[in-house]
XYZ file of C-alpha atoms in Angstrom:
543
model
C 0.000 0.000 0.000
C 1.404 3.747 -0.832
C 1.324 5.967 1.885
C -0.061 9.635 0.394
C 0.991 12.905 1.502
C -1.395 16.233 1.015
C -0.148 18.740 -0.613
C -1.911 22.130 -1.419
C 0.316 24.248 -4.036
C 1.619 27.941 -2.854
C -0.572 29.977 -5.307
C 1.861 31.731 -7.307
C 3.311 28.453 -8.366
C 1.021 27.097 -9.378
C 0.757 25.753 -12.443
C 4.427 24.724 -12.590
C 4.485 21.341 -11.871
C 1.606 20.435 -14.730
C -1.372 17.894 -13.946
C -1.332 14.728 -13.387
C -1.854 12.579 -16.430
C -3.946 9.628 -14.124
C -5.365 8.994 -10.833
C -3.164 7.443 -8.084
C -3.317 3.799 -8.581
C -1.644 1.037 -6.681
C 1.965 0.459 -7.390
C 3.061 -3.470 -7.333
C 4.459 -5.113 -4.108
C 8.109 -5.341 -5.703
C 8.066 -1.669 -6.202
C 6.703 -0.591 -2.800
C 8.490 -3.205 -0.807
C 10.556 -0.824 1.005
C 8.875 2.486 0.400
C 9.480 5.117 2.739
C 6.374 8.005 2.431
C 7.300 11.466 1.322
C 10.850 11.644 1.841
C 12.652 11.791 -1.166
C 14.044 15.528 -2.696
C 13.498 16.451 -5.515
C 15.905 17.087 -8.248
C 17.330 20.615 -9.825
C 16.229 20.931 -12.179
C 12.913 18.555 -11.872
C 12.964 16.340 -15.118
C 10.244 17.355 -17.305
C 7.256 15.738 -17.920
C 5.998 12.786 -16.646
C 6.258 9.092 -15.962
C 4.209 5.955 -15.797
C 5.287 3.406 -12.811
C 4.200 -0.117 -12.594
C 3.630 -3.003 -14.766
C 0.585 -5.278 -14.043
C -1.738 -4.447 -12.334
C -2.620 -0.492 -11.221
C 0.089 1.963 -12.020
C 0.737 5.411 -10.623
C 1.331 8.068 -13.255
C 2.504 11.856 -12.594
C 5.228 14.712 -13.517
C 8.282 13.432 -11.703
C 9.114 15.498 -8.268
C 12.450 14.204 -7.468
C 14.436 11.764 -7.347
C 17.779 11.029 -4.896
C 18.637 7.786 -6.088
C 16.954 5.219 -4.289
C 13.268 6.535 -3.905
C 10.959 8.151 -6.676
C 8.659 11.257 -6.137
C 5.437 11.994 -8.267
C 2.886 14.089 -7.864
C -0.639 13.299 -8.262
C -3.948 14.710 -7.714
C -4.186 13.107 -4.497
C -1.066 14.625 -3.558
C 2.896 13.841 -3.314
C 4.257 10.278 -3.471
C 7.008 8.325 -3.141
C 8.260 5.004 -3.938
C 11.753 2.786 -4.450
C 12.145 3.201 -7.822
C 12.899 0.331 -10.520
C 14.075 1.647 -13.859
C 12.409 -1.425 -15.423
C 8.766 -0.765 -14.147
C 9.231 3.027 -14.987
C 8.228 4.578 -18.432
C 8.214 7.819 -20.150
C 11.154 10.972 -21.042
C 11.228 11.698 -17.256
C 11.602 8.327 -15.592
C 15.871 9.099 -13.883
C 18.763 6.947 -14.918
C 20.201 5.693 -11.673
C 23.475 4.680 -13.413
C 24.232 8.448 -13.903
C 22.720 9.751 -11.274
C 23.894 12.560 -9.213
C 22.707 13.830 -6.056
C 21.644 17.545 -5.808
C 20.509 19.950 -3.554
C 18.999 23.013 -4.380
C 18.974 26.230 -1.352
C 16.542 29.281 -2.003
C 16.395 32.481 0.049
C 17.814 35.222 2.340
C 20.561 36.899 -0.032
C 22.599 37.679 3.430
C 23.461 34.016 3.858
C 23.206 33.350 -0.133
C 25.894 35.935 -1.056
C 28.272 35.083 1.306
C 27.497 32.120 3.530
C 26.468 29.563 1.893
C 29.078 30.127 -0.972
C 31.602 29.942 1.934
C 30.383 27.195 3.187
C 30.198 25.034 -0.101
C 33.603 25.822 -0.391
C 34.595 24.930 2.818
C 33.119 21.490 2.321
C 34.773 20.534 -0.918
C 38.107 21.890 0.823
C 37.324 19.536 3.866
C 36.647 15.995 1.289
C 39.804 17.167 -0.386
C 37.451 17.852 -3.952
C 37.730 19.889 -6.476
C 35.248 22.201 -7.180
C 33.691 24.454 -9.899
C 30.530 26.738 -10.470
C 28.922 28.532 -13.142
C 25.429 30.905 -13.104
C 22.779 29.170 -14.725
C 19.044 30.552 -16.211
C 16.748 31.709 -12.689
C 19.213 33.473 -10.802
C 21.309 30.934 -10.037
C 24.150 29.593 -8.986
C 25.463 25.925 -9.768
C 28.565 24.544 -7.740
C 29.612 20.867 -8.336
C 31.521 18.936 -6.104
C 33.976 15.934 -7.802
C 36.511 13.699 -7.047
C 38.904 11.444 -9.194
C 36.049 9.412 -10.024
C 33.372 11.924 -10.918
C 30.966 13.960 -10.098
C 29.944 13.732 -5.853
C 27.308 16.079 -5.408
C 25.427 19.290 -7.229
C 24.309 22.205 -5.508
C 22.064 25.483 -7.218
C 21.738 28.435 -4.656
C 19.175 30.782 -5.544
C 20.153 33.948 -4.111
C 16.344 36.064 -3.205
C 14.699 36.589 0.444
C 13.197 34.920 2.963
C 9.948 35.135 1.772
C 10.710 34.275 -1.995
C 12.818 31.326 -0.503
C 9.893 29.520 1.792
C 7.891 30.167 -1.478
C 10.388 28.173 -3.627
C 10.298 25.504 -0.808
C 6.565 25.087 -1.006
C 6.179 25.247 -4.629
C 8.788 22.394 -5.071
C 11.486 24.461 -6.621
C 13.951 24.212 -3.443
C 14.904 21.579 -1.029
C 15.988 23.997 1.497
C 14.909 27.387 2.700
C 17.682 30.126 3.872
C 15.886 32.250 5.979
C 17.532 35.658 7.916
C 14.445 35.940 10.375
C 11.831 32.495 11.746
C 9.362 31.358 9.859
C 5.511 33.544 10.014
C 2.129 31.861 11.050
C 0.977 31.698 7.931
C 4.336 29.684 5.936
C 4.155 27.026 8.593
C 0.512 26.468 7.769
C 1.025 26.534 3.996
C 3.954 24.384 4.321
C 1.841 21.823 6.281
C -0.772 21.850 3.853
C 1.831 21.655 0.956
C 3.003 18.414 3.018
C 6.140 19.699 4.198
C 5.316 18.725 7.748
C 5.199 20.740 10.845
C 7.787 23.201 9.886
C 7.680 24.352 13.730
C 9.198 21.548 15.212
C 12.522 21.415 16.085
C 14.456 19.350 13.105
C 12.614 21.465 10.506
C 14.893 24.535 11.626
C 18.361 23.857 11.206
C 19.839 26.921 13.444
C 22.810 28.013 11.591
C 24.484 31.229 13.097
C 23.322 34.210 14.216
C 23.921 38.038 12.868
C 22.013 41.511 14.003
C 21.196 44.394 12.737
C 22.922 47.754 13.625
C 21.395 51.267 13.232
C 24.255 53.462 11.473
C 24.491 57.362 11.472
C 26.856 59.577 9.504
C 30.349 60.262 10.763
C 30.629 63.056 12.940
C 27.116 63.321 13.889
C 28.224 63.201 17.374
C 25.093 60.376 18.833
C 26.884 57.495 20.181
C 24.070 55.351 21.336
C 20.230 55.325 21.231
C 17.536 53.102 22.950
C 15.118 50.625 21.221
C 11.864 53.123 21.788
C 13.777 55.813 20.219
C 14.616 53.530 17.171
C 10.931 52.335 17.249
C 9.566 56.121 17.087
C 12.237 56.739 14.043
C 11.244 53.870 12.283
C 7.689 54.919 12.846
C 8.466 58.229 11.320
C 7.576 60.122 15.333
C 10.693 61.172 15.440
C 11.711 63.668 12.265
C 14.833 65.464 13.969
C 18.218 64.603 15.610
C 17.574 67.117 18.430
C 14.926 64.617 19.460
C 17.567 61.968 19.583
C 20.439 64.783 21.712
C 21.810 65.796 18.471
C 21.659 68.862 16.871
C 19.037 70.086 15.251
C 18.527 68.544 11.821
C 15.884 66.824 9.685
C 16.288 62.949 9.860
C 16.034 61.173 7.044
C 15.386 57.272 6.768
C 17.559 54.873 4.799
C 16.384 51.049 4.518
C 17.311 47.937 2.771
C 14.468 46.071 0.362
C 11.099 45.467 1.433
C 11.353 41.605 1.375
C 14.716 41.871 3.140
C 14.048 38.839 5.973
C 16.243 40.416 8.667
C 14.851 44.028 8.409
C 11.237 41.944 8.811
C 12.331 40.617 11.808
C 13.921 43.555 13.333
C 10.575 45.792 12.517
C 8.315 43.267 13.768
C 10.151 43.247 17.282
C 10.540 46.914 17.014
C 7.216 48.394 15.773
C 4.667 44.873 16.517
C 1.828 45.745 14.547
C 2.420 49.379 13.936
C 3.634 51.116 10.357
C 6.685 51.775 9.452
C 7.176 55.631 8.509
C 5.906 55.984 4.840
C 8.874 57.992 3.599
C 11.585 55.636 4.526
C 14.064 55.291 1.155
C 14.929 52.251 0.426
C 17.963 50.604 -1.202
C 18.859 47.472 -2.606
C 21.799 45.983 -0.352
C 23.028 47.129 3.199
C 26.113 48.222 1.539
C 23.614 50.899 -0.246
C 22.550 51.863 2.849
C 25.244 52.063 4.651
C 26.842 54.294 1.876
C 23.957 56.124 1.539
C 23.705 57.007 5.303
C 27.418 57.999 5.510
C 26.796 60.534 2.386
C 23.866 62.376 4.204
C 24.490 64.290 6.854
C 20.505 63.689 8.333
C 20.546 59.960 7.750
C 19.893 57.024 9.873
C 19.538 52.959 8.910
C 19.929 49.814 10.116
C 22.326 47.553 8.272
C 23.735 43.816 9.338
C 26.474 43.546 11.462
C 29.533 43.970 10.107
C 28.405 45.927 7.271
C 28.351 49.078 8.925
C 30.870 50.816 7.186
C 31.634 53.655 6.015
C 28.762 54.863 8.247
C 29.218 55.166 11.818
C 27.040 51.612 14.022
C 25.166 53.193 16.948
C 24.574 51.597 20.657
C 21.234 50.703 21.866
C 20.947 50.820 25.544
C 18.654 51.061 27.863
C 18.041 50.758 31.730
C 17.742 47.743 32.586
C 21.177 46.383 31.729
C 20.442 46.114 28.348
C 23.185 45.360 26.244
C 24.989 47.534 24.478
C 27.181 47.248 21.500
C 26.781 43.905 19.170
C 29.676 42.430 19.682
C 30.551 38.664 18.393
C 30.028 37.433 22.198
C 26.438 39.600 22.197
C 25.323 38.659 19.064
C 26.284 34.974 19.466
C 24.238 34.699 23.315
C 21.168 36.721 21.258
C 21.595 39.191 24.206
C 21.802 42.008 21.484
C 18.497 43.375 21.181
C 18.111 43.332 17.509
C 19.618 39.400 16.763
C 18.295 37.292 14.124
C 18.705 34.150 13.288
C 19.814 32.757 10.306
C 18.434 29.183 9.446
C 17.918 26.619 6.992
C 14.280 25.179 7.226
C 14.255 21.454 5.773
C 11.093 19.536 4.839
C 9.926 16.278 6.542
C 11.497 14.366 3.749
C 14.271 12.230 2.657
C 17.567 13.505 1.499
C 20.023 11.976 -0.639
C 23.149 10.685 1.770
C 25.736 13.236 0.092
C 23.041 15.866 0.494
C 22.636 14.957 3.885
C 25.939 14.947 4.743
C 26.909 18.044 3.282
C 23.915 19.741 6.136
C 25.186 17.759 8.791
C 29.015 18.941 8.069
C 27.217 22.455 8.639
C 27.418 21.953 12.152
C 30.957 20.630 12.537
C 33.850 23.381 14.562
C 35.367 23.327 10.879
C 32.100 25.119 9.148
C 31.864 26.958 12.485
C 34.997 28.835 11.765
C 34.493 29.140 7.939
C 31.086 30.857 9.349
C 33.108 33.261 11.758
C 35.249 33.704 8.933
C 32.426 35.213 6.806
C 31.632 37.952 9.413
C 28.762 35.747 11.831
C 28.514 34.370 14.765
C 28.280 30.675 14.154
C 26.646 28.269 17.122
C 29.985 27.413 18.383
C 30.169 27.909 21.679
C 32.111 31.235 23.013
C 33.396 31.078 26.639
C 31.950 34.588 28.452
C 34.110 35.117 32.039
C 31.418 36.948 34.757
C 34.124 39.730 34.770
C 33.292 40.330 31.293
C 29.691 41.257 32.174
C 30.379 44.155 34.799
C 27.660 46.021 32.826
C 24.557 43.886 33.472
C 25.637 42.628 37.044
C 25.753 46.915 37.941
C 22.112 47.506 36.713
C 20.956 44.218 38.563
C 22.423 45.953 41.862
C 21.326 49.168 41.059
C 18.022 47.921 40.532
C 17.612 45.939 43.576
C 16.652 47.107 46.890
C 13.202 47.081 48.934
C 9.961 47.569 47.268
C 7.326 45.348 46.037
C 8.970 45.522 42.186
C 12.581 45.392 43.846
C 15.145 42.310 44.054
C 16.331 41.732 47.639
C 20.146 42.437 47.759
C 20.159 38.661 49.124
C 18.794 37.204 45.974
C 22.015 39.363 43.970
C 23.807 37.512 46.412
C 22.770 34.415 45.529
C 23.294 34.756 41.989
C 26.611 34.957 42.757
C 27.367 31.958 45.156
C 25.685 29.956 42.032
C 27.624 31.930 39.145
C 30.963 33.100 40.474
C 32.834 30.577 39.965
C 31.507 29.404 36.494
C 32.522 30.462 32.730
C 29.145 31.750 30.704
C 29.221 29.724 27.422
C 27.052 31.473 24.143
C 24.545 28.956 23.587
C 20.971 30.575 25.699
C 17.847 29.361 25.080
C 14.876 31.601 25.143
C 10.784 31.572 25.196
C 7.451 32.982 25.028
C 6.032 35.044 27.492
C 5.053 33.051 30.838
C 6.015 29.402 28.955
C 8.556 27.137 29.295
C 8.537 25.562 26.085
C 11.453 26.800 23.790
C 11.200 27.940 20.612
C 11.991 26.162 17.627
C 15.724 27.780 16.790
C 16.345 27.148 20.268
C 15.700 23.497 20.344
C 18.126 23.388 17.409
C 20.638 24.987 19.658
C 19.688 22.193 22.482
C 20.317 19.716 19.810
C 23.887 20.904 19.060
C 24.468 21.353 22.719
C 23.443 17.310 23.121
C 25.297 16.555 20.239
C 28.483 18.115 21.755
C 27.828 16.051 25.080
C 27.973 12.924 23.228
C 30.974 13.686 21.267
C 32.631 14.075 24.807
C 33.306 17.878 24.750
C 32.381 18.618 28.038
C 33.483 15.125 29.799
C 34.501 15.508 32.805
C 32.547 18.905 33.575
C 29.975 20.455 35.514
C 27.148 22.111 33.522
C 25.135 24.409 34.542
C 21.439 26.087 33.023
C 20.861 29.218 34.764
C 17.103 30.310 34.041
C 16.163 34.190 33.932
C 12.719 35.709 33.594
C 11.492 39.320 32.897
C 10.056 41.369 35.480
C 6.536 41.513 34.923
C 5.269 40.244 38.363
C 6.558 39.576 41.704
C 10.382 38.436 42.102
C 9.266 34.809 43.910
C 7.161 33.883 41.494
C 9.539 34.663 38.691
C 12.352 32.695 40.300
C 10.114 29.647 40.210
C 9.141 30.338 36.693
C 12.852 31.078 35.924
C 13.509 27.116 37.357
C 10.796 25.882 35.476
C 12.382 27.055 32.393
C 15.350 25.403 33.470
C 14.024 22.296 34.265
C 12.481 22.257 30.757
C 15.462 22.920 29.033
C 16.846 19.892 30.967
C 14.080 17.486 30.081
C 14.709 17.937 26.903
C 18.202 17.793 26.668
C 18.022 14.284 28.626
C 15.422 13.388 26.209
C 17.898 14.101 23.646
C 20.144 12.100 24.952
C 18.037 9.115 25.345
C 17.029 9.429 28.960
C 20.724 10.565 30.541
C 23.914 11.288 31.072
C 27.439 10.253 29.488
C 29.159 9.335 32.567
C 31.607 12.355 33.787
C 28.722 14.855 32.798
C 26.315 16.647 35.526
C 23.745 19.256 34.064
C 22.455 21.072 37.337
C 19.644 23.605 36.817
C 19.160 27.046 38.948
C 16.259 29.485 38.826
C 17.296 33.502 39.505
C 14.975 35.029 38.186
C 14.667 38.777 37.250
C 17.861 39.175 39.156
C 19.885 39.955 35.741
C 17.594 41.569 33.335
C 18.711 41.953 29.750
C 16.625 44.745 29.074
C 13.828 46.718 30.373
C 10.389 44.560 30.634
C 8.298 47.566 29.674
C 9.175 47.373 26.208
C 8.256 43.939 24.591
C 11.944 43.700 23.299
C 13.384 43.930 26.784
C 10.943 41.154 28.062
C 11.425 38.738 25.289
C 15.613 39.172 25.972
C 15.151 38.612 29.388
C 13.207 35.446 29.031
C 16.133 32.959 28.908
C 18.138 29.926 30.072
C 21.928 30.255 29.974
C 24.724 27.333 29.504
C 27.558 27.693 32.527
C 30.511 25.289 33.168
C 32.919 24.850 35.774
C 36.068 26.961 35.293
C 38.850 24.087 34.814
């Protein structure tokens, strides 16, 4: 019997694929035998037309999704199937040639990790198999990179360098096997991608967390503002605020400079910024952050937000607030996602199968050796970075000058506290964050979890003392946060013993401490300063 996924085409691609040329019809027992349901990738480019499977009996017939050398995807009214595929029960100009077969994998989306990135990493790859590789643009924007050894060719990629948006389109309209995405993925792509039969593109191994980058707001030199706070950035983005002097500056018209409208990390950063509200109507926008960024430094008035490091030649501003709310995005800030205006860059995969050089080629992503090619292109990759407490002077003196007596106050006891439990410990990057009054993580943090169990079981930290601190905001009274603080931890533990099957590599102890609001990351009137505070963060033993 063939198992039959639903699919539901994106609407402007449809069209693409063609219809079906017959009803789904069952496939023989020889060529189902060891079929596998909706897991194969398709192919770039998808061979055209259609093809007729089965002899005997009831055959399936359909245009030809993919194919990654063992199983066979068609599409048919009923929706997407897949089957081992026999070359000798298969007819028609699309049925695949396993003989010269060669696994490909085509990427689709956010040109910040497309134009840089992903071409590093590719490259990085091939270096680390000891193959030679070679590239060429091909028709639709693309890019085609082959990967060979002595014997031939190993594996083909195509990276379609677009946005987010454009990219989780591709993925739902069967034109990409992976999605690069610079910000997560809305409501409403995770319920057409589970109507396309992508599965549940919110769970954890559909979002392969990558690295992280921010976004910076940029001034002209010499404008003589060092730092602003999120609210203030909210009101210029909202077009409130029309003058420096409003900003302690002098007195001169501000002027707006953005990147594209479908720019994934500039979503992201608006969204947490402005919620619901409009973004000023006179904004000018540009086609790359280096546009903006030139264009900022050139006007005397202007302001923007670029990623991080692609500030120059402009000057990157601050954001601070009161509440110990970082700073400056530095690599250690941007890789903790204490930085207010983080995003994450990801790869969302569909619940399919890939083929095994595909596969590896995503699972070398995570290795230290793409972690440094990822540094190496100007992000902070998931690799952990060891923080000392001494190198966070800035949020431990809000936390005490924030304490003190008072029904919203933290006793000077619980400060204390936090640092029996802390002072002796290293901070490592890896934090895990949450909604508002939950303890269930979000979906790029459960990738992070993943690469944090992963690292257990490889025996990186045998032989040491974990720790996962949990932090809430301050909305509410400070007892009740601490609990809610250990809950989170707690969770975070669960899980990561669920990860790795039920418990510990011997030498390993994960302990788990709730403090609370004691060390805000930024103010919890603003919903930016609540949703950084919400955390649990990795410690270890200093050695």
């Amino acid at each position: 019997m063939i198992a039959v996924g639903w699919i539901s085409r994106h609407a402007r691609r449809l069209g693409r694929i063609g219809p079906c040329l017959a009803l789904i019809c069952l496939v023989p027992a020889a060529a189902t035998a060891q079929h596998s349901p909706d897991i194969a990738a398709p192919v770039f480019p998808p061979p055209p037309g259609s093809a007729r499977v089965g002899a005997g009996g009831l055959v399936l017939t359909g245009p030809v999704l993919g194919f990654d050398g063992t199983y066979l995807r068609l599409a048919t009214p009923e929706g997407a199937v897949s089957l081992v595929y026999d070359a000798d029960l298969c007819t028609g100009a699309a049925c695949p040639d396993p003989k010269n077969f060669v696994p490909q994998l085509r990427l689709s989306g956010a040109s910040r990790l497309g134009d840089l990135i992903l071409p590093a990493l590719i490259e990085g790859y091939a270096r680390s198999l000891g193959h030679a590789l070679s590239q060429e643009a091909v028709p639709g924007g693309r890019t085609a990179y082959l990967i060979e050894d002595e014997e031939g060719p190993v594996l083909a990629l195509s990276l379609r360098r677009t946005s987010t948006e454009d990219g989780i389109a591709d993925l739902l309209a069967e034109e990409a096997d992976v999605a690069l995405a610079a910000r997560p993925m809305t409501a409403e792509e995770i319920a057409l991608a589970r109507d396309a039969g992508l599965g549940a593109m919110e769970a954890p191994r559909r979002a392969r967390l990558i690295a992280f980058d921010a976004l910076v707001p940029i001034a002209a030199p010499g404008q003589g503002l060092r730092d602003l706070t999120p609210e203030d950035l909210a009101e210029v983005l909202a077009g409130r605020i029309t003058d420096w002097q409003d900003l302690g500056g002098a007195a001169l018209p501000l002027t707006l400079h953005l990147g594209p409208e479908d720019d994934g990390q500039l979503q992201g950063a608006l969204l947490a910024l402005l919620g619901d509200g409009e973004l000023a109507p006179d904004a000018v926008r540009h086609a790359s952050a280096g546009a903006v960024a030139a264009a900022v430094a050139r006007d005397a008035g202007g302001i923007g937000l670029v990623p991080f490091g692609a500030t120059d030649p402009a000057e990157p501003l601050a954001l601070h607030g009161g509440c110990g709310l970082q700073g400056h995005a530095l690599p250690e800030t941007v890789a903790t996602a204490d930085y207010p205006l983080t995003q994450p860059l990801a790869l969302y995969l569909p619940a399919r199968r890939f083929a095994p050089e595909a596969a590896a080629f995503l699972a070398w992503i995570d290795t230290p050796e793409a972690q440094m090619v990822l540094r190496r292109s100007g992000v902070a990759g998931t690799l952990p970075l060891r923080i000392p407490l001494s190198a966070q002077g800035g949020r431990l003196a809000s936390a005490i000058a924030a304490a003190g007596p008072g029904a919203d106050g933290v006793p000077l006891t619980e400060l204390q506290r936090v640092m029996r439990v802390l002072g002796a410990r290293l901070r490592l990057s890896p934090t895990f964050r949450f909604d508002s009054g939950d303890a269930q993580l979000d979906p790029l943090s459960e990738s992070h979890l993943r690469q944090l169990a992963q690292a257990i079981r490889d025996g990186s930290y045998r032989g040491r003392r974990l720790l996962l601190a949990g932090f809430s905001d301050g909305l509410g009274d400070w007892v009740s946060n601490r609990s809610l603080s250990e809950d989170r931890a707690r969770a975070v533990r669960d899980e990561l013993l669920r990860l790795l099957g039920g418990g510990l590599p011997q030498g390993v102890t994960v302990q788990i401490a709730g403090l609370g609001e004691a060390l805000p990351m930024g103010c919890s009137r603003s919903t930016l300063g609540r949703t950084a505070s919400r955390r649990v963060e990795l410690w270890v033993q200093e050695e």
